[in-house]
Coordinates of C-alpha atoms in Angstrom, one line a residue:
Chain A
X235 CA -17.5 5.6 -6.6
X236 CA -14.0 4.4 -6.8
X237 CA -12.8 2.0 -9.4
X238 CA -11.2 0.1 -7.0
X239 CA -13.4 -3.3 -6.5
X240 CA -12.9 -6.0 -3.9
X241 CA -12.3 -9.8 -4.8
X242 CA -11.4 -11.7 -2.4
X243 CA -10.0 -12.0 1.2
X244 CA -7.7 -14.8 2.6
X245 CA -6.5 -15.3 6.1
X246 CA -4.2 -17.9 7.1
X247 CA -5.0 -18.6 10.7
X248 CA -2.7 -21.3 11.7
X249 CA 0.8 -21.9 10.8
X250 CA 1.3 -23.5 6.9
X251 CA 4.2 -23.6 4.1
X252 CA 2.3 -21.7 1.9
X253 CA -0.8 -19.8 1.2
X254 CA -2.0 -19.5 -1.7
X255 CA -5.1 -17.5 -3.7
X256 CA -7.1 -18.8 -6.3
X257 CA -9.0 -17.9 -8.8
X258 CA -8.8 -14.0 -8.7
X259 CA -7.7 -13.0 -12.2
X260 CA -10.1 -12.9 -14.4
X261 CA -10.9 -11.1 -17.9
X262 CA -13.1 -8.9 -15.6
X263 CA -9.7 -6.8 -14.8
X264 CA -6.7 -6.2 -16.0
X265 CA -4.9 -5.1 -13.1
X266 CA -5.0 -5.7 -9.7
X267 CA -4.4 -4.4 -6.5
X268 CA -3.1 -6.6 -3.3
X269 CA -2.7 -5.9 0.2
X270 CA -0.6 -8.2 2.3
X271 CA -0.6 -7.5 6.1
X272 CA -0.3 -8.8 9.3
X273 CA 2.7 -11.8 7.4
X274 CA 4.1 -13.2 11.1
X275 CA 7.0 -15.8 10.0
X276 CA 8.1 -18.6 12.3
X277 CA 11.3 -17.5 11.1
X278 CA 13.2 -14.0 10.1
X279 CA 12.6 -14.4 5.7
X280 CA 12.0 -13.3 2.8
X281 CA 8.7 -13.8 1.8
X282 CA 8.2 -15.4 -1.6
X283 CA 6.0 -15.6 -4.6
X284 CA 4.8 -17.8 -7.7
X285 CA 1.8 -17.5 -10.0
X286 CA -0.8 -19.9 -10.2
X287 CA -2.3 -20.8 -13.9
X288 CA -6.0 -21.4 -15.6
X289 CA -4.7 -25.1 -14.8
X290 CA -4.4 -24.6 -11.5
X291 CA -0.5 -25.6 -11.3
X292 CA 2.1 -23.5 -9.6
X293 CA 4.2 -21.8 -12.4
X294 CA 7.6 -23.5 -11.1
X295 CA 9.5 -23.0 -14.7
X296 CA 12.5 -20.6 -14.4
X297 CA 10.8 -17.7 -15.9
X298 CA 10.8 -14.8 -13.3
X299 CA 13.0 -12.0 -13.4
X300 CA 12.9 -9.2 -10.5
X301 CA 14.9 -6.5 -9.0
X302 CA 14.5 -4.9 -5.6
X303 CA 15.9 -2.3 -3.6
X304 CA 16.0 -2.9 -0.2
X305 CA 15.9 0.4 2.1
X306 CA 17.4 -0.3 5.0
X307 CA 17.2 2.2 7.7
X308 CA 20.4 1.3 9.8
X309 CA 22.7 0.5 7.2
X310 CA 23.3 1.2 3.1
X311 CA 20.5 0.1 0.6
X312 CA 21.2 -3.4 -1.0
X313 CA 19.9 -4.4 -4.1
X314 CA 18.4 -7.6 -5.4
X315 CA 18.6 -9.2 -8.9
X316 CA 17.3 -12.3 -10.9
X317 CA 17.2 -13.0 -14.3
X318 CA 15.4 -16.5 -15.1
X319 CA 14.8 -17.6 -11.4
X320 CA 11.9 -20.0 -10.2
X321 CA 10.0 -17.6 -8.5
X322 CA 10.0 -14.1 -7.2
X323 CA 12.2 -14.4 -4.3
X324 CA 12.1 -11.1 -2.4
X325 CA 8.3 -10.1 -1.9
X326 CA 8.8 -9.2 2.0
X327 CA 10.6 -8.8 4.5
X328 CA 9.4 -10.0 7.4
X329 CA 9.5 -11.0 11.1
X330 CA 8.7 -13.8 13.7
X331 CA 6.8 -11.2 15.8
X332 CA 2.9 -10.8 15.6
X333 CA 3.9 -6.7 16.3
X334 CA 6.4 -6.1 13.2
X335 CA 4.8 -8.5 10.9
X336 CA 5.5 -7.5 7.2
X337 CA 2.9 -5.0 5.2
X338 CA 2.9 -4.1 1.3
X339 CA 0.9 -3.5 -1.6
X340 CA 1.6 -4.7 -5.0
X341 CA -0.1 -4.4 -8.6
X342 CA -0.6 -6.9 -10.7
X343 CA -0.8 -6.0 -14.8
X344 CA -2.4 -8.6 -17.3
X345 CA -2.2 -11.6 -15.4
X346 CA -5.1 -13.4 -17.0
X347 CA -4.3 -12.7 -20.8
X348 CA -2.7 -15.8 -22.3
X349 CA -1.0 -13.5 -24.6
X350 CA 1.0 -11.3 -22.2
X351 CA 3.7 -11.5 -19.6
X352 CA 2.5 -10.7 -16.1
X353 CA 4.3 -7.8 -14.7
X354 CA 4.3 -6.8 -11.3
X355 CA 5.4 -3.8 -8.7
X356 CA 5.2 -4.0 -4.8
X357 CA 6.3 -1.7 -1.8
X358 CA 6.8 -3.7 1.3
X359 CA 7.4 -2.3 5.0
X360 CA 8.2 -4.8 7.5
X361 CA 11.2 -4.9 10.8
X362 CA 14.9 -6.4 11.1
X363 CA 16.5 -5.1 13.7
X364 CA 15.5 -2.1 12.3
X365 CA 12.6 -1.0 9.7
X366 CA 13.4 -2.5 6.4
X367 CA 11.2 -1.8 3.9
X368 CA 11.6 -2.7 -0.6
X369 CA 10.3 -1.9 -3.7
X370 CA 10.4 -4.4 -6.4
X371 CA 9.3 -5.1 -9.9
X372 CA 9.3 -8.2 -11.2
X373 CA 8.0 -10.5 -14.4
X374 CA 6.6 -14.0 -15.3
X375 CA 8.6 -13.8 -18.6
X376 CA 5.4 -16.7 -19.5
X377 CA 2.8 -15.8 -22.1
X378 CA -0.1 -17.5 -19.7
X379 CA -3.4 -17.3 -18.1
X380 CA -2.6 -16.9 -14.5
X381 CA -5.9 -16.8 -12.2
X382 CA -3.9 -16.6 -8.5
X383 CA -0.8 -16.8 -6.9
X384 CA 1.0 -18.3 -3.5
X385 CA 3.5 -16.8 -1.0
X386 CA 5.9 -19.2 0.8
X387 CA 9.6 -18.4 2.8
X388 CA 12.7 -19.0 1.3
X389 CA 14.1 -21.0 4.0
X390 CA 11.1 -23.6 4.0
X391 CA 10.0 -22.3 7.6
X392 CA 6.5 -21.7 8.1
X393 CA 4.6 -19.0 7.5
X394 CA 2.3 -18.5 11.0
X395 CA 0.0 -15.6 10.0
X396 CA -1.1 -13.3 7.3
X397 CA -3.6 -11.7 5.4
X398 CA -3.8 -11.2 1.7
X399 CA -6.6 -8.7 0.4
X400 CA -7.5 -8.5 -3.6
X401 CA -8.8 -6.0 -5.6
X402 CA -9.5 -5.6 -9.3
X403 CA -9.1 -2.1 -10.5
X404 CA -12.4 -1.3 -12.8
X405 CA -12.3 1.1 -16.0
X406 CA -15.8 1.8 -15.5
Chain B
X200 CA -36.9 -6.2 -5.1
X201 CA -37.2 -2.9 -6.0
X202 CA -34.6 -2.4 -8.3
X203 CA -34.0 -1.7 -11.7
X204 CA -33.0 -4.9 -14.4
X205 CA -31.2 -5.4 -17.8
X206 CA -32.3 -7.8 -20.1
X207 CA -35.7 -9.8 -19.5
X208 CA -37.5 -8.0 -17.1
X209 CA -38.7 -10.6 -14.3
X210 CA -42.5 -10.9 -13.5
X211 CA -42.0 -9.4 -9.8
X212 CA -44.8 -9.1 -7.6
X213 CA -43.8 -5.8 -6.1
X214 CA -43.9 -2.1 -8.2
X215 CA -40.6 -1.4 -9.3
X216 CA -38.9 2.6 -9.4
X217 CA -36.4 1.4 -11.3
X218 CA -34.3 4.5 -8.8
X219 CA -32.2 4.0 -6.2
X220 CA -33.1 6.1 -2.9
X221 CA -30.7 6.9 -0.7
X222 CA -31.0 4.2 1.5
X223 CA -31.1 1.5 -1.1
X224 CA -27.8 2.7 -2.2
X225 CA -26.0 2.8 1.1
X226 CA -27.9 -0.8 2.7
X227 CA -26.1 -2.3 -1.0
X228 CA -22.8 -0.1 -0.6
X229 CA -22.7 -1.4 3.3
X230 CA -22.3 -4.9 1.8
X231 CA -20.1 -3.7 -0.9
X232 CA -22.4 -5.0 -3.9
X233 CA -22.3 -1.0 -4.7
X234 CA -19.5 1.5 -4.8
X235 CA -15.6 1.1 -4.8
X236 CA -13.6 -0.2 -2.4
X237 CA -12.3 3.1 -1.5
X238 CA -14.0 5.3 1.0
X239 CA -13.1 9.0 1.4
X240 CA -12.6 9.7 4.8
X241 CA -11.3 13.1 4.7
X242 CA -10.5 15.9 2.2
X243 CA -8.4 18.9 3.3
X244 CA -7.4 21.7 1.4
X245 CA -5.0 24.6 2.8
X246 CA -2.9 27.4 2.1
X247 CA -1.4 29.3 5.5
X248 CA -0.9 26.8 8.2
X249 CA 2.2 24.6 9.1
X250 CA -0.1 21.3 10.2
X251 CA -2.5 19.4 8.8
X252 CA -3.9 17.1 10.9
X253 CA -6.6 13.8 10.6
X254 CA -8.0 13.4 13.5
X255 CA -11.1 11.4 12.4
X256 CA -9.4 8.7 10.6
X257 CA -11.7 5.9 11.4
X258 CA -9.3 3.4 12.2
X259 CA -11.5 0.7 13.7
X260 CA -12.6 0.5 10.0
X261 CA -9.4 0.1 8.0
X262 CA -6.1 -1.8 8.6
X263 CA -4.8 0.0 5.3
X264 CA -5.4 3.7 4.6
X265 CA -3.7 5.3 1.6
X266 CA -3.2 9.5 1.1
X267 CA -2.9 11.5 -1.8
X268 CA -1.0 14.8 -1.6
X269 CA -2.8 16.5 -4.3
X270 CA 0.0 19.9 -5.2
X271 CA 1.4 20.5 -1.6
X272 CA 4.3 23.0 -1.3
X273 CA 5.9 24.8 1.1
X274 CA 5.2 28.5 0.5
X275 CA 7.9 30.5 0.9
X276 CA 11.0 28.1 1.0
X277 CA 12.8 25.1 1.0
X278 CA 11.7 23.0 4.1
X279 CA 10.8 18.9 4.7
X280 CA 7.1 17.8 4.1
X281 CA 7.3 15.9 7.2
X282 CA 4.6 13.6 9.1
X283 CA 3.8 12.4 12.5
X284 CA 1.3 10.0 14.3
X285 CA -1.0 10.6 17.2
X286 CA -1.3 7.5 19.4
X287 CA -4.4 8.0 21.8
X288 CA -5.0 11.5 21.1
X289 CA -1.4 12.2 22.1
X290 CA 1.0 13.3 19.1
X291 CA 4.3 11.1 19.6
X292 CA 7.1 13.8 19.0
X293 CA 9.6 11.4 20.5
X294 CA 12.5 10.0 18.3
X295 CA 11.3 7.2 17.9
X296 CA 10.2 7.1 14.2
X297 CA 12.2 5.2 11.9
X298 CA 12.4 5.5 8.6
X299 CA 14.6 5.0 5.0
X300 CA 14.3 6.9 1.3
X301 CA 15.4 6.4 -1.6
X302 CA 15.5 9.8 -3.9
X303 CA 16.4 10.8 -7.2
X304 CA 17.0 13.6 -9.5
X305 CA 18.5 14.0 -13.1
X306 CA 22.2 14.0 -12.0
X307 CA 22.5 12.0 -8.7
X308 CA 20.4 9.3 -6.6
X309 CA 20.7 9.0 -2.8
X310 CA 19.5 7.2 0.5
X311 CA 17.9 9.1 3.2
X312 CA 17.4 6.8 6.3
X313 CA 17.1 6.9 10.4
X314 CA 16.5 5.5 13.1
X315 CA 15.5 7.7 15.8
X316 CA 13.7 10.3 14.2
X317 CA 11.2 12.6 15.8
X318 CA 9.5 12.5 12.5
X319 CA 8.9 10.6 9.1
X320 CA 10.2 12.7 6.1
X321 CA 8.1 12.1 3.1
X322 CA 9.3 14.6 0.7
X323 CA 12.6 16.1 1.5
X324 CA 13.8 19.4 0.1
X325 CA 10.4 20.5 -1.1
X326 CA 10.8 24.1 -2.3
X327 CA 7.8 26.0 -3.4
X328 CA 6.8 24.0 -6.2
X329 CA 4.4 20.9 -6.0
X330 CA 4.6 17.7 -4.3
X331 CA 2.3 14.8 -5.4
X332 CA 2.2 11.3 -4.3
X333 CA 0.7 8.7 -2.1
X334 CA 1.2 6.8 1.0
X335 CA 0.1 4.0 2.2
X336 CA -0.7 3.6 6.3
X337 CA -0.9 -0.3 8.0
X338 CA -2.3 -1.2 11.4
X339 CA -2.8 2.0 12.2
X340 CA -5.5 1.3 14.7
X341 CA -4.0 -1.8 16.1
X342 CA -2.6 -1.9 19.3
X343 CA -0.8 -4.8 19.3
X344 CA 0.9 -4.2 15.7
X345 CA 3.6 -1.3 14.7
X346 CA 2.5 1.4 12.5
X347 CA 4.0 1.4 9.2
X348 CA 3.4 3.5 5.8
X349 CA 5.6 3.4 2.3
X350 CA 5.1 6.6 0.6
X351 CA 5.9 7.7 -2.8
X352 CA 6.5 11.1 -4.0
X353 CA 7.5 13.6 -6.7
X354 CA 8.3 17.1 -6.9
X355 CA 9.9 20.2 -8.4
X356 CA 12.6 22.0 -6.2
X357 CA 14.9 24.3 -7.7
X358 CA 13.1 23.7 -11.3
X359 CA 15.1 20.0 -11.0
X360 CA 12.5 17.0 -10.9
X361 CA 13.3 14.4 -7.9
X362 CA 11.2 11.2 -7.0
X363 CA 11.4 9.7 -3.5
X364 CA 10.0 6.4 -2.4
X365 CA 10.2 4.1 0.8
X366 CA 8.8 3.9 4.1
X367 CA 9.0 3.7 7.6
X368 CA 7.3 2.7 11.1
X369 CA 7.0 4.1 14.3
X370 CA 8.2 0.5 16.2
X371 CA 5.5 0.9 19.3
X372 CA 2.9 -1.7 19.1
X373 CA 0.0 1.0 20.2
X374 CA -3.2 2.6 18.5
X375 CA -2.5 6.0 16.2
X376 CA -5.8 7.4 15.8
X377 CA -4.3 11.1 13.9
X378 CA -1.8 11.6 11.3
X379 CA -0.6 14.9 11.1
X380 CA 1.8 16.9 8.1
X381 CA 3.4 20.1 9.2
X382 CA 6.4 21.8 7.9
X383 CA 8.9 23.6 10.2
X384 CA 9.1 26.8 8.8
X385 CA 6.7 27.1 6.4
X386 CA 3.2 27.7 5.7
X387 CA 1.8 24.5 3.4
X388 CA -0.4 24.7 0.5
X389 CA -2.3 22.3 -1.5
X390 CA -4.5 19.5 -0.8
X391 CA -4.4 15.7 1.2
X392 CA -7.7 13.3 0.7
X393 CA -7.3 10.2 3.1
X394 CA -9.1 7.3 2.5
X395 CA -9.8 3.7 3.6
X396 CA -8.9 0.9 2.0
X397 CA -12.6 -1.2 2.4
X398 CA -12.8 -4.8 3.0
X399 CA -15.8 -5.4 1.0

């Protein structure tokens, strides 16, 4: 048996501003395992994320710090930074076409407890031009229960398609 | 239900095992209320051949696969651990793959990209000592979606520790139903497990 359990899946089927997931932190696991495929853009973007509290309120404060490298393969690696930023601003990668839609995985750590920061890794793959893929870390410099998150694009298109799987990894 | 409880037993109406039999377990793994959510779909281990291949990868299953490389080396020398897909049955030696590294060892970090491969790299310089790592494989099976991985690695070469990490696709919307590792020069040894990434 694995220790890897699934929660939840969530498929946006028609073209929104945001999708978001609900309720899939709990004190059942401390971290957490997310697949993101099939993310079809209406326009070329980064992909972007926020937290979602016990409340239920997107975590809008400027309390996310990240880095990524972004691994180009036509051209020199760039890098991201931001220190005290709204949100987590470079999930993604990822394309108008239904054939080079963005992938990644990303863990979650201890994003229900109340009395920790929720830290977070992710390896995306998704096509430019060219493949472009990222890894990232990133942190919700919050002490707060978050139970879910919500992707959205930087330039306010519309996201047109994607699927988000969750999984909590058991210590059992 | 012929299961077994904890806390207050119920008053059922049918005898009760209280075990499992094999079907049981795999009607209540089938509708994932038993097991992980990873399934094994194939284990190899190896120690004189320059391919490795997955030929059963049940990709109608899975739209995300992950492997562990479980102590590869080359054996003998310095050579790539390199991959390649099979689309249809047919392996796609073409250079088409694209791909783009990021490595690192205690005095220098570098890029390692392309474009027009006829191969993904996912540990470069390996030199008889042991790669372990993990790769992740999306839409494998779809044919009307690119292939992609990310992979991340580490290894001993020269007695110097590197890391590598990134990804790649091969940027033809069409259905890989293999994967296969192979070194150029050198016989492989060690051990890859493949497994799907379940949706329940």
């Amino acid at each position: 048996m694995s220790n890897l359990r699934f929660i939840n899946e969530i498929t946006l089927g028609s073209a929104a501003a945001s999708l978001s997931v609900t309720n899939v932190f709990s004190a059942d696991y401390d971290i957490y395992q997310i697949t993101f495929t099939d993310t079809e853009l209406a326009a070329l973007d980064w992909v972007e994320l926020r937290f979602i509290n016990s409340g239920g309120s997107v975590v809008s404060a400027s309390e996310y710090d990240g880095a990524v490298l972004e691994l180009d393969t036509s051209g020199t690696y760039g890098e991201g930074k931001e220190v005290n930023d709204t949100n987590f601003s470079r999930l993604i990668r990822s394309h108008t076409s239904e054939a080079k839609g963005g992938v990644a995985t990303m863990h979650l750590f201890n994003p229900f407890s109340s009395s920790s920061y929720t830290y977070g890794l992710v390896q995306s793959n998704g096509v430019i031009t060219n493949g472009f893929g990222t890894k990232g870390m990133f942190c919700l410099t919050q002490a707060s229960s978050i139970t879910g998150f919500q992707i959205y694009l930087n330039g306010g298109s519309n996201l047109n398609k994607s699927t988000i799987k969750t999984y909590g990894l058991a210590v059992t | 239900m012929p299961y077994g409880y904890l806390g207050q037993t119920p008053n059922q109406q049918f005898k009760n095992s209280g075990v499992f039999s094999v079907g049981d377990a795999k009607a209540l793994t089938d509708v994932g209320q038993l097991g992980g959510s990873l399934e094994l779909i194939q284990e190899q281990t190896f120690s004189s051949t320059t391919t490795i291949d997955f030929t059963s990868i049940k990709g109608n299953k899975y739209d995300v696969m992950v492997a562990q490389l479980n102590d590869v080396q080359t054996n003998g020398g310095n050579d790539n651990i390199d991959m390649r897909f099979y689309e249809s049955g047919v392996l796609e030696t073409a250079s088409v793959y694209q791909y783009a590294l990021q490595y690192g060892y205690p005095s220098t970090f570098g890029e390692t990209r392309s474009t027009g491969a006829d191969r993904m790299v996912i540990a470069p310089n390996q030199n008889s000592e042991n790669t372990n790592g993990y790769i992740y494989f999306y839409n494998l099976n779809n044919s009307s979606k690119y292939s992609f991985y990310t992979v991340q690695t580490t290894n001993l070469s020269g007695g110097n520790f590197f890391f590598y990490f990134g990804g790649g696709v091969l940027p033809q919307a069409s259905v890989v139903d293999g994967i296969r590792f192979f070194s150029d020069t050198y016989n492989l040894e060690g051990g890859i497990s493949l497994y799907g990434v379940k949706e329940l």
